[in-house]
Amino acid sequence: MNLTLIGMPAAGKSTIGVILAKTLGMHFVDTDILIQEKEGELLQNIIDKKGNDYFKQVEEKVLCGMDVRDTVISTGGSAIYYPSAMEHLKKDGLIIYIDVEFEEIERRLDNISTRGITLAKGETLKDLYNKRVPLYEKYADLTLKSEAGMTVEECIDAIVKALRISGKLK
């Protein structure tokens, strides 16, 4: 079974993912890194040089091509835009939404212009947040409400506890 982490940029998916995988004895993969390796460029460079549409095509292809087992998968924040990719990820495991309040995301994202975030022209971070949250909620099998000040360890403990309660983890 795989555990796929979804959520806004700076929600902590990669950080939580690495430690969650280690805690559960699973593998870890970050789809943003897979995209960078495939393209030979940083995410922001791909977006700057080839545009949001091209980036989204590459991201969808990478997500739909995932063929892993017993892996924690950290996705890019825009993974929820591709229904076929989300169905593919869901059939092999659980989708976990790392839910972080907008103000905390905004505080953490001091590098928004270099972070590789697919903002449409004129779109604000708040617009993006409001557009994505319903999609994160739609696809999530489990939601971690990450409160401001929660440590990574507390987040992981909450995920493990929820997995045990749901019977998905012994």
XYZ file of C-alpha atoms in Angstrom:
170
model
C 0.000 0.000 0.000
C 1.184 3.515 -0.841
C 0.483 6.697 1.095
C 0.173 9.740 -1.164
C 0.497 13.167 0.451
C -1.381 16.092 -1.088
C -1.674 19.721 -0.023
C -0.560 23.246 -0.742
C 3.065 24.154 -1.379
C 4.814 24.591 2.003
C 2.278 22.337 3.769
C 5.179 20.069 4.737
C 4.486 17.138 2.397
C 8.130 16.396 1.591
C 9.392 16.839 5.151
C 6.565 14.789 6.654
C 6.856 12.236 3.847
C 10.524 11.413 4.404
C 10.102 10.904 8.146
C 6.761 9.086 7.785
C 8.380 6.645 5.341
C 11.262 6.047 7.743
C 8.854 5.603 10.679
C 6.743 3.045 8.788
C 9.640 1.274 7.040
C 8.422 2.391 3.615
C 10.129 3.887 0.570
C 9.826 7.603 -0.234
C 9.486 9.477 -3.505
C 8.918 13.176 -4.196
C 7.210 13.758 -7.545
C 8.662 17.285 -7.804
C 12.132 15.716 -7.796
C 11.040 13.151 -10.413
C 9.865 16.018 -12.641
C 13.164 17.871 -12.177
C 15.140 14.722 -12.992
C 13.019 14.008 -16.084
C 13.358 17.568 -17.386
C 16.901 18.302 -16.172
C 15.679 21.629 -14.758
C 14.392 23.086 -11.505
C 10.594 23.355 -11.345
C 10.617 27.147 -11.581
C 12.922 27.034 -14.623
C 10.529 24.624 -16.372
C 7.606 26.966 -15.678
C 9.578 30.089 -16.694
C 10.951 28.588 -19.926
C 8.098 26.365 -21.103
C 5.022 27.666 -19.268
C 2.397 26.354 -16.875
C 0.645 24.194 -19.485
C 3.821 22.321 -20.381
C 4.675 21.855 -16.705
C 1.207 20.462 -16.002
C 1.529 17.983 -18.900
C 4.832 16.715 -17.502
C 3.457 16.556 -13.964
C 0.386 14.579 -15.040
C 2.533 12.146 -17.022
C 4.868 11.583 -14.058
C 1.945 11.041 -11.661
C 0.114 8.649 -13.997
C 3.358 6.744 -14.552
C 3.985 6.074 -10.867
C 4.487 2.333 -10.352
C 5.632 1.866 -6.768
C 4.611 -0.226 -3.759
C 4.952 0.405 -0.027
C 5.935 3.989 -0.739
C 5.121 7.383 0.733
C 4.618 9.711 -2.242
C 4.930 13.469 -1.827
C 3.140 15.208 -4.698
C 3.315 18.735 -6.012
C 0.498 21.002 -4.862
C -1.168 20.886 -8.275
C -1.488 17.075 -8.447
C -5.211 17.365 -7.699
C -5.841 18.983 -11.107
C -5.480 15.612 -12.857
C -8.393 13.232 -12.131
C -6.687 10.344 -13.957
C -3.550 10.779 -11.843
C -5.507 10.956 -8.596
C -7.467 7.808 -9.507
C -4.182 6.053 -10.330
C -2.624 7.064 -6.998
C -5.787 6.166 -5.061
C -6.057 2.646 -6.505
C -2.658 1.759 -5.037
C -3.200 3.235 -1.588
C -4.497 6.112 0.475
C -4.500 9.836 -0.223
C -3.593 11.949 2.819
C -4.347 15.682 2.722
C -1.984 17.828 4.795
C -4.388 20.663 5.631
C -2.638 23.864 6.678
C -4.421 27.208 7.192
C -3.807 29.858 4.530
C -2.054 32.262 6.913
C 0.487 29.579 7.822
C 1.089 28.683 4.146
C 1.601 32.369 3.364
C 4.039 32.708 6.282
C 6.060 29.684 5.154
C 6.151 30.645 1.461
C 8.650 33.467 1.433
C 10.110 32.148 -1.838
C 6.927 31.967 -3.924
C 8.549 33.380 -7.080
C 11.217 30.653 -7.142
C 9.244 27.769 -5.640
C 7.820 26.294 -8.854
C 4.185 27.180 -8.172
C 1.850 27.277 -11.163
C 0.063 30.589 -10.659
C -2.040 31.865 -13.550
C -1.466 35.455 -14.639
C -3.047 37.749 -12.037
C -3.780 34.867 -9.657
C -2.870 35.373 -6.004
C -1.766 32.728 -3.531
C -5.136 33.160 -1.766
C -6.962 32.537 -5.086
C -4.904 29.400 -5.603
C -5.600 28.215 -2.048
C -9.353 28.770 -2.435
C -9.366 26.917 -5.759
C -7.368 23.928 -4.518
C -8.810 23.244 -1.055
C -12.103 21.737 -2.352
C -10.083 19.421 -4.621
C -7.790 18.331 -1.784
C -10.883 17.585 0.303
C -12.514 15.703 -2.582
C -9.614 13.294 -3.097
C -8.515 12.813 0.530
C -9.076 9.480 2.239
C -7.594 10.982 5.392
C -7.032 14.616 6.404
C -4.344 15.798 8.789
C -5.339 19.186 10.187
C -1.864 20.606 10.763
C -2.238 23.373 13.318
C 0.262 26.233 13.508
C 3.094 25.238 15.811
C 2.617 21.483 15.318
C 5.944 19.700 15.011
C 6.704 17.251 12.210
C 6.718 14.470 14.793
C 3.244 15.467 16.009
C 1.986 15.422 12.412
C 3.449 11.961 11.841
C 2.040 10.651 15.130
C -1.409 11.943 14.127
C -1.181 10.253 10.701
C -0.010 6.935 12.171
C -2.761 7.043 14.805
C -5.426 7.771 12.156
C -4.109 4.931 9.966
C -4.270 2.525 12.917
C -7.787 3.630 13.890
C -8.957 3.186 10.285
C -7.497 -0.328 10.223
C -5.102 0.554 7.385
C -2.064 0.052 9.610
C -1.393 -2.496 12.325
